[in-house]
C-alpha cells in the first residue's frame, strides 16, 4: 500500500502543475503502475485510503496544500469548456476543408475539458504525406487574412502526416498530451494514431481509450477539399512543400537566435512529416517543474 500511495502521489503531482484534481477513474488511468483492476483499485482506496499527502473532496483527488476550492475551479472550467467545444467544432469544419488535411484533433486545455478565459483552442492536424507544409501555409494564410491573425479558436500548433504517426520523442509530457487528444474529424485516423503511439502505456499502463469519453466527430469527407486539391496536380507540389519547410525553418532560426541549433530543433520540429512549435520551451519547463514537485513531496522516481 505504501508503494501504491507513492504512485498515486506521482500521478496527482503532475496534474497539480495545472491545479487539476482527478476523479477516481482518471487517477487509475494515469497511474504509472499496473498492479490491479479498476474495481480492485476502487476497493483499495475505499479500504486503505490514498495516503497522508492526498486529499479527496466530492470524488476528486488532489495533493495536500490545496483546498477544496480546486474542485470548484475544475467544475467552473468544465462549464467554460462547453462554449469552447462549440467554437472548436466551427473551426474544425473550416480546417477539414483545407487541401490535404486528413484529420483534425484537439489538444491542450480543451482536450482535458478544463478551459479558462485565456485558453486557446489548440489543434493537432494530420495531413497527406508530402503536403504538410502546403496545408500549414494555407491554414496560416486563412488565419492571417480572414481571421485577422486571431488565434483564440484557431491555434495551429502541431502537424503530422498520415505516413508518420508515431512520435519520435517519447516522454511523460508527450504521453499525457497523446492520452488526452480528442478527435473532431476522422475518428478512424485518430484511433490509428493512438494505436501507433501505444508507447504511452509505458507511462500509463492502465490507459484504455474505451474508458475515455470522446466528443462527437465529423466523419464526412469534403467535396470542397477535393476541388481545392485538384490544381496542385499541375504544379511541382513536392518541391513546393520542401521549399515551405526550409523557409519556415529559416524563420524560426531568425526569430529565436537565443537558442542553439540543438535546443531549437527540440522546440521547433521542422521535418517533412512533422511541424511542432513549443514556444518558450514549455515541455522542458513542465518536466523540470514536475521533478521539483516530486522532490518537494519526497517521492523518488
PDB file of C-alpha atoms in Angstrom:
ATOM      1  CA  UNK A   1       0.000   0.000   0.000  1.00  0.00           C
ATOM      2  CA  UNK A   2       2.882   2.382   0.698  1.00  0.00           C
ATOM      3  CA  UNK A   3       4.131   1.835  -2.858  1.00  0.00           C
ATOM      4  CA  UNK A   4       0.645   2.412  -4.273  1.00  0.00           C
ATOM      5  CA  UNK A   5       0.274   5.621  -2.264  1.00  0.00           C
ATOM      6  CA  UNK A   6       3.575   6.806  -3.736  1.00  0.00           C
ATOM      7  CA  UNK A   7       2.370   6.093  -7.294  1.00  0.00           C
ATOM      8  CA  UNK A   8      -0.926   7.887  -6.617  1.00  0.00           C
ATOM      9  CA  UNK A   9       1.052  10.893  -5.431  1.00  0.00           C
ATOM     10  CA  UNK A  10       3.183  10.857  -8.596  1.00  0.00           C
ATOM     11  CA  UNK A  11       0.095  10.968 -10.811  1.00  0.00           C
ATOM     12  CA  UNK A  12      -1.560  13.759  -8.833  1.00  0.00           C
ATOM     13  CA  UNK A  13       1.603  15.876  -8.647  1.00  0.00           C
ATOM     14  CA  UNK A  14       1.869  16.046 -12.434  1.00  0.00           C
ATOM     15  CA  UNK A  15      -1.685  17.348 -12.796  1.00  0.00           C
ATOM     16  CA  UNK A  16      -1.211  19.625  -9.799  1.00  0.00           C
ATOM     17  CA  UNK A  17       1.034  21.758 -12.023  1.00  0.00           C
ATOM     18  CA  UNK A  18      -2.239  22.942 -13.592  1.00  0.00           C
ATOM     19  CA  UNK A  19      -4.291  22.748 -10.354  1.00  0.00           C
ATOM     20  CA  UNK A  20      -6.203  19.849 -11.909  1.00  0.00           C
ATOM     21  CA  UNK A  21      -7.779  17.358  -9.460  1.00  0.00           C
ATOM     22  CA  UNK A  22      -8.558  13.878 -10.775  1.00  0.00           C
ATOM     23  CA  UNK A  23     -11.580  11.639 -10.471  1.00  0.00           C
ATOM     24  CA  UNK A  24     -11.006   8.095  -9.272  1.00  0.00           C
ATOM     25  CA  UNK A  25     -11.194   6.727 -12.824  1.00  0.00           C
ATOM     26  CA  UNK A  26      -8.791   9.389 -14.126  1.00  0.00           C
ATOM     27  CA  UNK A  27      -6.417   8.647 -11.269  1.00  0.00           C
ATOM     28  CA  UNK A  28      -6.466   4.955 -12.153  1.00  0.00           C
ATOM     29  CA  UNK A  29      -5.990   5.692 -15.877  1.00  0.00           C
ATOM     30  CA  UNK A  30      -2.922   7.871 -15.315  1.00  0.00           C
ATOM     31  CA  UNK A  31      -1.407   5.807 -12.537  1.00  0.00           C
ATOM     32  CA  UNK A  32       2.209   4.946 -13.503  1.00  0.00           C
ATOM     33  CA  UNK A  33       1.830   1.301 -12.431  1.00  0.00           C
ATOM     34  CA  UNK A  34      -0.496  -1.548 -13.350  1.00  0.00           C
ATOM     35  CA  UNK A  35      -0.941  -3.887 -10.421  1.00  0.00           C
ATOM     36  CA  UNK A  36      -4.724  -4.178 -10.152  1.00  0.00           C
ATOM     37  CA  UNK A  37      -8.002  -3.769 -11.990  1.00  0.00           C
ATOM     38  CA  UNK A  38     -10.151  -0.634 -11.725  1.00  0.00           C
ATOM     39  CA  UNK A  39     -12.535  -2.403  -9.313  1.00  0.00           C
ATOM     40  CA  UNK A  40      -9.617  -3.529  -7.163  1.00  0.00           C
ATOM     41  CA  UNK A  41      -8.228  -0.003  -7.197  1.00  0.00           C
ATOM     42  CA  UNK A  42     -11.561   1.452  -6.086  1.00  0.00           C
ATOM     43  CA  UNK A  43     -11.846  -1.138  -3.310  1.00  0.00           C
ATOM     44  CA  UNK A  44      -8.288  -0.416  -2.196  1.00  0.00           C
ATOM     45  CA  UNK A  45      -8.931   3.322  -1.966  1.00  0.00           C
ATOM     46  CA  UNK A  46     -12.139   2.694  -0.026  1.00  0.00           C
ATOM     47  CA  UNK A  47     -10.484   0.341   2.454  1.00  0.00           C
ATOM     48  CA  UNK A  48      -6.939   1.738   2.736  1.00  0.00           C
ATOM     49  CA  UNK A  49      -7.245   5.373   1.633  1.00  0.00           C
ATOM     50  CA  UNK A  50      -4.812   7.286  -0.564  1.00  0.00           C
ATOM     51  CA  UNK A  51      -2.070   8.115   1.903  1.00  0.00           C
ATOM     52  CA  UNK A  52      -1.396  11.099   4.131  1.00  0.00           C
ATOM     53  CA  UNK A  53      -0.448  13.562   1.395  1.00  0.00           C
ATOM     54  CA  UNK A  54      -3.558  13.126  -0.763  1.00  0.00           C
ATOM     55  CA  UNK A  55      -6.935  14.775  -0.159  1.00  0.00           C
ATOM     56  CA  UNK A  56     -10.387  13.967  -1.552  1.00  0.00           C
ATOM     57  CA  UNK A  57     -13.445  16.168  -1.987  1.00  0.00           C
ATOM     58  CA  UNK A  58     -16.668  15.361  -3.846  1.00  0.00           C
ATOM     59  CA  UNK A  59     -14.995  12.436  -5.633  1.00  0.00           C
ATOM     60  CA  UNK A  60     -11.926  14.410  -6.774  1.00  0.00           C
ATOM     61  CA  UNK A  61      -8.383  13.745  -5.566  1.00  0.00           C
ATOM     62  CA  UNK A  62      -5.562  16.286  -5.149  1.00  0.00           C
ATOM     63  CA  UNK A  63      -2.384  16.788  -3.130  1.00  0.00           C
ATOM     64  CA  UNK A  64      -2.172  18.412   0.286  1.00  0.00           C
ATOM     65  CA  UNK A  65      -1.540  22.133   0.275  1.00  0.00           C
ATOM     66  CA  UNK A  66      -4.553  22.750  -1.945  1.00  0.00           C
ATOM     67  CA  UNK A  67      -8.031  23.459  -0.602  1.00  0.00           C
ATOM     68  CA  UNK A  68     -11.435  22.190  -1.723  1.00  0.00           C
ATOM     69  CA  UNK A  69     -11.779  25.237  -3.984  1.00  0.00           C
ATOM     70  CA  UNK A  70      -9.608  23.412  -6.518  1.00  0.00           C
ATOM     71  CA  UNK A  71     -12.588  21.123  -7.222  1.00  0.00           C
ATOM     72  CA  UNK A  72     -14.940  24.085  -7.675  1.00  0.00           C
ATOM     73  CA  UNK A  73     -12.392  25.600 -10.046  1.00  0.00           C
ATOM     74  CA  UNK A  74     -12.281  22.439 -12.169  1.00  0.00           C
ATOM     75  CA  UNK A  75     -16.089  22.364 -12.421  1.00  0.00           C
ATOM     76  CA  UNK A  76     -16.104  26.028 -13.458  1.00  0.00           C
ATOM     77  CA  UNK A  77     -13.530  25.301 -16.138  1.00  0.00           C
ATOM     78  CA  UNK A  78     -15.538  22.321 -17.384  1.00  0.00           C
ATOM     79  CA  UNK A  79     -18.537  24.617 -17.793  1.00  0.00           C
ATOM     80  CA  UNK A  80     -16.396  27.121 -19.722  1.00  0.00           C
ATOM     81  CA  UNK A  81     -15.139  24.288 -21.934  1.00  0.00           C
ATOM     82  CA  UNK A  82     -18.660  23.666 -23.255  1.00  0.00           C
ATOM     83  CA  UNK A  83     -18.554  27.002 -25.094  1.00  0.00           C
ATOM     84  CA  UNK A  84     -15.031  26.314 -26.327  1.00  0.00           C
ATOM     85  CA  UNK A  85     -16.127  22.960 -27.768  1.00  0.00           C
ATOM     86  CA  UNK A  86     -18.835  24.681 -29.812  1.00  0.00           C
ATOM     87  CA  UNK A  87     -16.300  27.118 -31.248  1.00  0.00           C
ATOM     88  CA  UNK A  88     -13.782  24.315 -31.830  1.00  0.00           C
ATOM     89  CA  UNK A  89     -16.315  22.419 -33.963  1.00  0.00           C
ATOM     90  CA  UNK A  90     -16.893  25.514 -36.115  1.00  0.00           C
ATOM     91  CA  UNK A  91     -13.151  25.897 -36.645  1.00  0.00           C
ATOM     92  CA  UNK A  92     -12.786  22.183 -37.391  1.00  0.00           C
ATOM     93  CA  UNK A  93     -15.398  22.456 -40.156  1.00  0.00           C
ATOM     94  CA  UNK A  94     -13.159  25.054 -41.803  1.00  0.00           C
ATOM     95  CA  UNK A  95      -9.904  23.177 -41.244  1.00  0.00           C
ATOM     96  CA  UNK A  96     -11.204  19.879 -42.660  1.00  0.00           C
ATOM     97  CA  UNK A  97     -11.916  21.611 -45.992  1.00  0.00           C
ATOM     98  CA  UNK A  98      -8.332  22.783 -46.392  1.00  0.00           C
ATOM     99  CA  UNK A  99      -6.412  20.871 -49.072  1.00  0.00           C
ATOM    100  CA  UNK A 100      -4.590  17.773 -47.842  1.00  0.00           C
ATOM    101  CA  UNK A 101      -5.983  17.817 -44.296  1.00  0.00           C
ATOM    102  CA  UNK A 102      -6.936  14.267 -43.290  1.00  0.00           C
ATOM    103  CA  UNK A 103      -7.669  14.519 -39.565  1.00  0.00           C
ATOM    104  CA  UNK A 104      -8.418  17.246 -37.002  1.00  0.00           C
ATOM    105  CA  UNK A 105      -7.802  16.582 -33.306  1.00  0.00           C
ATOM    106  CA  UNK A 106      -7.942  18.862 -30.255  1.00  0.00           C
ATOM    107  CA  UNK A 107      -5.083  19.079 -27.741  1.00  0.00           C
ATOM    108  CA  UNK A 108      -4.166  21.364 -24.838  1.00  0.00           C
ATOM    109  CA  UNK A 109      -6.605  22.620 -22.196  1.00  0.00           C
ATOM    110  CA  UNK A 110      -9.722  21.823 -24.197  1.00  0.00           C
ATOM    111  CA  UNK A 111      -8.712  18.184 -24.736  1.00  0.00           C
ATOM    112  CA  UNK A 112      -8.734  17.868 -20.935  1.00  0.00           C
ATOM    113  CA  UNK A 113     -12.107  19.642 -20.838  1.00  0.00           C
ATOM    114  CA  UNK A 114     -10.851  22.362 -18.485  1.00  0.00           C
ATOM    115  CA  UNK A 115     -10.516  25.780 -20.106  1.00  0.00           C
ATOM    116  CA  UNK A 116     -10.434  29.317 -18.768  1.00  0.00           C
ATOM    117  CA  UNK A 117     -10.923  32.718 -20.459  1.00  0.00           C
ATOM    118  CA  UNK A 118      -7.275  32.844 -21.596  1.00  0.00           C
ATOM    119  CA  UNK A 119      -7.287  29.338 -23.109  1.00  0.00           C
ATOM    120  CA  UNK A 120      -6.891  28.812 -26.855  1.00  0.00           C
ATOM    121  CA  UNK A 121      -8.334  26.009 -28.941  1.00  0.00           C
ATOM    122  CA  UNK A 122      -5.213  24.021 -29.848  1.00  0.00           C
ATOM    123  CA  UNK A 123      -5.489  21.878 -32.969  1.00  0.00           C
ATOM    124  CA  UNK A 124      -3.407  18.870 -33.938  1.00  0.00           C
ATOM    125  CA  UNK A 125      -3.765  18.364 -37.684  1.00  0.00           C
ATOM    126  CA  UNK A 126      -2.926  15.262 -39.731  1.00  0.00           C
ATOM    127  CA  UNK A 127      -2.170  15.844 -43.428  1.00  0.00           C
ATOM    128  CA  UNK A 128      -1.478  13.780 -46.519  1.00  0.00           C
ATOM    129  CA  UNK A 129       2.177  12.695 -46.948  1.00  0.00           C
ATOM    130  CA  UNK A 130       4.396  15.291 -48.577  1.00  0.00           C
ATOM    131  CA  UNK A 131       1.776  18.020 -48.247  1.00  0.00           C
ATOM    132  CA  UNK A 132       2.114  19.065 -44.602  1.00  0.00           C
ATOM    133  CA  UNK A 133       3.738  22.424 -45.256  1.00  0.00           C
ATOM    134  CA  UNK A 134       1.340  23.310 -48.064  1.00  0.00           C
ATOM    135  CA  UNK A 135      -1.642  22.622 -45.802  1.00  0.00           C
ATOM    136  CA  UNK A 136       0.007  24.561 -42.978  1.00  0.00           C
ATOM    137  CA  UNK A 137       0.698  27.546 -45.240  1.00  0.00           C
ATOM    138  CA  UNK A 138      -2.903  27.667 -46.480  1.00  0.00           C
ATOM    139  CA  UNK A 139      -4.323  27.481 -42.952  1.00  0.00           C
ATOM    140  CA  UNK A 140      -1.933  30.179 -41.696  1.00  0.00           C
ATOM    141  CA  UNK A 141      -2.935  32.413 -44.616  1.00  0.00           C
ATOM    142  CA  UNK A 142      -6.599  31.879 -43.749  1.00  0.00           C
ATOM    143  CA  UNK A 143      -5.927  32.808 -40.126  1.00  0.00           C
ATOM    144  CA  UNK A 144      -3.947  35.941 -41.029  1.00  0.00           C
ATOM    145  CA  UNK A 145      -6.414  37.218 -43.643  1.00  0.00           C
ATOM    146  CA  UNK A 146      -9.934  36.042 -42.851  1.00  0.00           C
ATOM    147  CA  UNK A 147      -9.457  35.823 -39.063  1.00  0.00           C
ATOM    148  CA  UNK A 148      -7.150  38.870 -38.892  1.00  0.00           C
ATOM    149  CA  UNK A 149      -4.500  36.715 -37.192  1.00  0.00           C
ATOM    150  CA  UNK A 150      -6.720  35.902 -34.215  1.00  0.00           C
ATOM    151  CA  UNK A 151      -5.703  32.554 -32.740  1.00  0.00           C
ATOM    152  CA  UNK A 152      -8.194  32.167 -29.896  1.00  0.00           C
ATOM    153  CA  UNK A 153     -10.225  29.471 -31.653  1.00  0.00           C
ATOM    154  CA  UNK A 154      -7.710  28.664 -34.378  1.00  0.00           C
ATOM    155  CA  UNK A 155      -4.376  27.774 -32.774  1.00  0.00           C
ATOM    156  CA  UNK A 156      -2.396  25.585 -35.187  1.00  0.00           C
ATOM    157  CA  UNK A 157       0.472  24.294 -33.077  1.00  0.00           C
ATOM    158  CA  UNK A 158       1.053  20.749 -34.339  1.00  0.00           C
ATOM    159  CA  UNK A 159       1.004  18.951 -37.688  1.00  0.00           C
ATOM    160  CA  UNK A 160       1.905  15.397 -38.704  1.00  0.00           C
ATOM    161  CA  UNK A 161       1.453  13.252 -41.812  1.00  0.00           C
ATOM    162  CA  UNK A 162      -0.537  10.029 -42.182  1.00  0.00           C
ATOM    163  CA  UNK A 163       2.607   8.040 -43.044  1.00  0.00           C
ATOM    164  CA  UNK A 164       4.477   9.048 -39.880  1.00  0.00           C
ATOM    165  CA  UNK A 165       2.090   8.948 -36.933  1.00  0.00           C
ATOM    166  CA  UNK A 166       4.473   7.552 -34.314  1.00  0.00           C
ATOM    167  CA  UNK A 167       6.172  10.274 -32.271  1.00  0.00           C
ATOM    168  CA  UNK A 168       9.967  10.137 -32.373  1.00  0.00           C
ATOM    169  CA  UNK A 169      10.278  11.828 -28.973  1.00  0.00           C
ATOM    170  CA  UNK A 170       8.694   9.935 -26.083  1.00  0.00           C
ATOM    171  CA  UNK A 171       8.364  11.325 -22.561  1.00  0.00           C
ATOM    172  CA  UNK A 172       5.756  11.943 -19.849  1.00  0.00           C
ATOM    173  CA  UNK A 173       4.713  15.320 -21.231  1.00  0.00           C
ATOM    174  CA  UNK A 174       4.009  13.995 -24.733  1.00  0.00           C
ATOM    175  CA  UNK A 175       2.426  10.812 -23.373  1.00  0.00           C
ATOM    176  CA  UNK A 176      -0.035  12.954 -21.407  1.00  0.00           C
ATOM    177  CA  UNK A 177      -0.875  15.075 -24.444  1.00  0.00           C
ATOM    178  CA  UNK A 178      -1.423  11.989 -26.629  1.00  0.00           C
ATOM    179  CA  UNK A 179      -3.613  10.343 -23.999  1.00  0.00           C
ATOM    180  CA  UNK A 180      -5.853  13.412 -23.803  1.00  0.00           C
ATOM    181  CA  UNK A 181      -6.210  14.048 -27.559  1.00  0.00           C
ATOM    182  CA  UNK A 182      -9.790  14.248 -28.828  1.00  0.00           C
ATOM    183  CA  UNK A 183     -10.909  13.802 -32.463  1.00  0.00           C
ATOM    184  CA  UNK A 184     -13.215  16.270 -34.222  1.00  0.00           C
ATOM    185  CA  UNK A 185     -12.721  14.915 -37.748  1.00  0.00           C
ATOM    186  CA  UNK A 186     -11.821  11.340 -38.753  1.00  0.00           C
ATOM    187  CA  UNK A 187     -12.116   9.102 -35.690  1.00  0.00           C
ATOM    188  CA  UNK A 188     -10.692   6.163 -37.644  1.00  0.00           C
ATOM    189  CA  UNK A 189      -7.436   8.033 -38.208  1.00  0.00           C
ATOM    190  CA  UNK A 190      -7.463   9.125 -34.568  1.00  0.00           C
ATOM    191  CA  UNK A 191      -7.654   5.503 -33.381  1.00  0.00           C
ATOM    192  CA  UNK A 192      -4.854   4.607 -35.791  1.00  0.00           C
ATOM    193  CA  UNK A 193      -2.768   7.423 -34.316  1.00  0.00           C
ATOM    194  CA  UNK A 194      -3.349   6.108 -30.785  1.00  0.00           C
ATOM    195  CA  UNK A 195      -2.521   2.564 -31.865  1.00  0.00           C
ATOM    196  CA  UNK A 196       0.811   3.721 -33.316  1.00  0.00           C
ATOM    197  CA  UNK A 197       1.633   5.591 -30.122  1.00  0.00           C
ATOM    198  CA  UNK A 198       0.878   2.865 -27.613  1.00  0.00           C
ATOM    199  CA  UNK A 199       4.308   3.557 -26.124  1.00  0.00           C
ATOM    200  CA  UNK A 200       2.314   5.845 -23.810  1.00  0.00           C
ATOM    201  CA  UNK A 201       1.368   2.703 -21.874  1.00  0.00           C
ATOM    202  CA  UNK A 202       4.929   2.699 -20.531  1.00  0.00           C
ATOM    203  CA  UNK A 203       3.842   5.797 -18.625  1.00  0.00           C
ATOM    204  CA  UNK A 204       0.137   4.912 -18.219  1.00  0.00           C
ATOM    205  CA  UNK A 205      -0.198   1.105 -18.265  1.00  0.00           C
ATOM    206  CA  UNK A 206      -3.893   1.362 -17.303  1.00  0.00           C
ATOM    207  CA  UNK A 207      -4.749   3.617 -20.252  1.00  0.00           C
ATOM    208  CA  UNK A 208      -7.747   2.374 -22.218  1.00  0.00           C
ATOM    209  CA  UNK A 209      -9.373   4.564 -24.863  1.00  0.00           C
ATOM    210  CA  UNK A 210     -12.626   2.700 -24.245  1.00  0.00           C
ATOM    211  CA  UNK A 211     -12.853   4.278 -20.783  1.00  0.00           C
ATOM    212  CA  UNK A 212     -12.419   7.845 -22.060  1.00  0.00           C
ATOM    213  CA  UNK A 213     -15.461   9.721 -23.414  1.00  0.00           C
ATOM    214  CA  UNK A 214     -14.870  11.144 -26.892  1.00  0.00           C
ATOM    215  CA  UNK A 215     -16.647  14.152 -28.405  1.00  0.00           C
ATOM    216  CA  UNK A 216     -18.929  13.882 -31.414  1.00  0.00           C
ATOM    217  CA  UNK A 217     -16.732  13.727 -34.521  1.00  0.00           C
ATOM    218  CA  UNK A 218     -17.454  14.766 -38.115  1.00  0.00           C
ATOM    219  CA  UNK A 219     -16.750  11.815 -40.401  1.00  0.00           C
ATOM    220  CA  UNK A 220     -17.977  13.232 -43.719  1.00  0.00           C
ATOM    221  CA  UNK A 221     -15.403  13.873 -46.436  1.00  0.00           C
ATOM    222  CA  UNK A 222     -15.370  17.314 -48.014  1.00  0.00           C
ATOM    223  CA  UNK A 223     -16.194  17.763 -51.696  1.00  0.00           C
ATOM    224  CA  UNK A 224     -14.842  21.318 -51.492  1.00  0.00           C
ATOM    225  CA  UNK A 225     -11.493  19.919 -50.365  1.00  0.00           C
ATOM    226  CA  UNK A 226     -11.270  17.680 -53.433  1.00  0.00           C
ATOM    227  CA  UNK A 227     -11.896  20.680 -55.694  1.00  0.00           C
ATOM    228  CA  UNK A 228      -9.244  22.748 -53.913  1.00  0.00           C
ATOM    229  CA  UNK A 229      -6.694  19.938 -54.156  1.00  0.00           C
ATOM    230  CA  UNK A 230      -7.169  19.478 -57.921  1.00  0.00           C
ATOM    231  CA  UNK A 231      -4.926  22.408 -59.100  1.00  0.00           C
ATOM    232  CA  UNK A 232      -1.969  21.003 -57.157  1.00  0.00           C
ATOM    233  CA  UNK A 233      -1.798  18.154 -59.671  1.00  0.00           C
ATOM    234  CA  UNK A 234      -0.381  20.596 -62.209  1.00  0.00           C
ATOM    235  CA  UNK A 235       2.405  22.107 -60.101  1.00  0.00           C
ATOM    236  CA  UNK A 236       5.537  20.557 -58.520  1.00  0.00           C
ATOM    237  CA  UNK A 237       3.852  20.177 -55.131  1.00  0.00           C
ATOM    238  CA  UNK A 238       6.671  18.067 -53.629  1.00  0.00           C
ATOM    239  CA  UNK A 239       9.209  20.816 -54.277  1.00  0.00           C
ATOM    240  CA  UNK A 240       6.816  23.475 -53.015  1.00  0.00           C
ATOM    241  CA  UNK A 241       6.260  21.561 -49.777  1.00  0.00           C
ATOM    242  CA  UNK A 242      10.004  21.191 -49.208  1.00  0.00           C
ATOM    243  CA  UNK A 243      10.590  24.879 -50.005  1.00  0.00           C
ATOM    244  CA  UNK A 244       7.960  25.967 -47.459  1.00  0.00           C
ATOM    245  CA  UNK A 245       9.535  23.721 -44.810  1.00  0.00           C
ATOM    246  CA  UNK A 246      13.003  25.218 -45.329  1.00  0.00           C
ATOM    247  CA  UNK A 247      11.519  28.703 -45.373  1.00  0.00           C
ATOM    248  CA  UNK A 248       9.833  28.125 -42.009  1.00  0.00           C
ATOM    249  CA  UNK A 249      12.991  26.614 -40.549  1.00  0.00           C
ATOM    250  CA  UNK A 250      14.876  29.797 -41.506  1.00  0.00           C
ATOM    251  CA  UNK A 251      12.124  31.962 -39.985  1.00  0.00           C
ATOM    252  CA  UNK A 252      12.343  30.155 -36.649  1.00  0.00           C
ATOM    253  CA  UNK A 253      16.146  30.435 -36.647  1.00  0.00           C
ATOM    254  CA  UNK A 254      15.934  34.178 -37.318  1.00  0.00           C
ATOM    255  CA  UNK A 255      13.107  34.746 -34.840  1.00  0.00           C
ATOM    256  CA  UNK A 256      14.720  32.848 -31.948  1.00  0.00           C
ATOM    257  CA  UNK A 257      18.500  33.422 -32.174  1.00  0.00           C
ATOM    258  CA  UNK A 258      18.880  32.908 -28.401  1.00  0.00           C
ATOM    259  CA  UNK A 259      18.547  29.116 -28.871  1.00  0.00           C
ATOM    260  CA  UNK A 260      21.365  26.961 -30.209  1.00  0.00           C
ATOM    261  CA  UNK A 261      20.539  24.615 -33.082  1.00  0.00           C
ATOM    262  CA  UNK A 262      20.046  21.553 -30.854  1.00  0.00           C
ATOM    263  CA  UNK A 263      17.642  23.339 -28.489  1.00  0.00           C
ATOM    264  CA  UNK A 264      15.770  24.923 -31.380  1.00  0.00           C
ATOM    265  CA  UNK A 265      15.306  21.531 -33.039  1.00  0.00           C
ATOM    266  CA  UNK A 266      13.602  20.274 -29.860  1.00  0.00           C
ATOM    267  CA  UNK A 267      11.315  23.281 -29.522  1.00  0.00           C
ATOM    268  CA  UNK A 268      10.509  23.634 -33.226  1.00  0.00           C
ATOM    269  CA  UNK A 269      10.155  20.299 -35.018  1.00  0.00           C
ATOM    270  CA  UNK A 270      10.595  21.004 -38.698  1.00  0.00           C
ATOM    271  CA  UNK A 271      10.617  17.936 -40.974  1.00  0.00           C
ATOM    272  CA  UNK A 272       8.632  16.758 -43.993  1.00  0.00           C
ATOM    273  CA  UNK A 273       6.379  14.725 -41.675  1.00  0.00           C
ATOM    274  CA  UNK A 274       6.144  16.905 -38.550  1.00  0.00           C
ATOM    275  CA  UNK A 275       5.696  20.544 -37.558  1.00  0.00           C
ATOM    276  CA  UNK A 276       5.620  21.469 -33.890  1.00  0.00           C
ATOM    277  CA  UNK A 277       6.256  24.722 -32.044  1.00  0.00           C
ATOM    278  CA  UNK A 278       6.520  24.772 -28.247  1.00  0.00           C
ATOM    279  CA  UNK A 279       7.469  28.422 -27.913  1.00  0.00           C
ATOM    280  CA  UNK A 280       9.233  29.149 -24.622  1.00  0.00           C
ATOM    281  CA  UNK A 281      10.479  25.546 -24.305  1.00  0.00           C
ATOM    282  CA  UNK A 282       7.242  24.716 -22.481  1.00  0.00           C
ATOM    283  CA  UNK A 283       7.779  20.958 -22.471  1.00  0.00           C
ATOM    284  CA  UNK A 284      11.141  21.143 -20.689  1.00  0.00           C
ATOM    285  CA  UNK A 285       9.781  23.622 -18.163  1.00  0.00           C
ATOM    286  CA  UNK A 286       6.864  21.345 -17.271  1.00  0.00           C
ATOM    287  CA  UNK A 287       9.072  18.263 -16.857  1.00  0.00           C
ATOM    288  CA  UNK A 288      11.551  20.243 -14.734  1.00  0.00           C
ATOM    289  CA  UNK A 289       8.735  21.567 -12.545  1.00  0.00           C
ATOM    290  CA  UNK A 290       7.343  18.045 -12.142  1.00  0.00           C
ATOM    291  CA  UNK A 291      10.740  16.758 -10.985  1.00  0.00           C
ATOM    292  CA  UNK A 292      10.893  19.614  -8.498  1.00  0.00           C
ATOM    293  CA  UNK A 293       7.426  18.765  -7.144  1.00  0.00           C
ATOM    294  CA  UNK A 294       8.429  15.105  -6.720  1.00  0.00           C
ATOM    295  CA  UNK A 295      11.426  16.145  -4.649  1.00  0.00           C
ATOM    296  CA  UNK A 296       9.337  18.513  -2.544  1.00  0.00           C
ATOM    297  CA  UNK A 297       6.955  15.681  -1.643  1.00  0.00           C
ATOM    298  CA  UNK A 298       9.759  13.194  -1.062  1.00  0.00           C
ATOM    299  CA  UNK A 299       8.806  10.943  -3.957  1.00  0.00           C
ATOM    300  CA  UNK A 300      11.646   9.103  -5.712  1.00  0.00           C
ATOM    301  CA  UNK A 301      11.091   8.182  -9.352  1.00  0.00           C
TER     302      UNK A 301
END
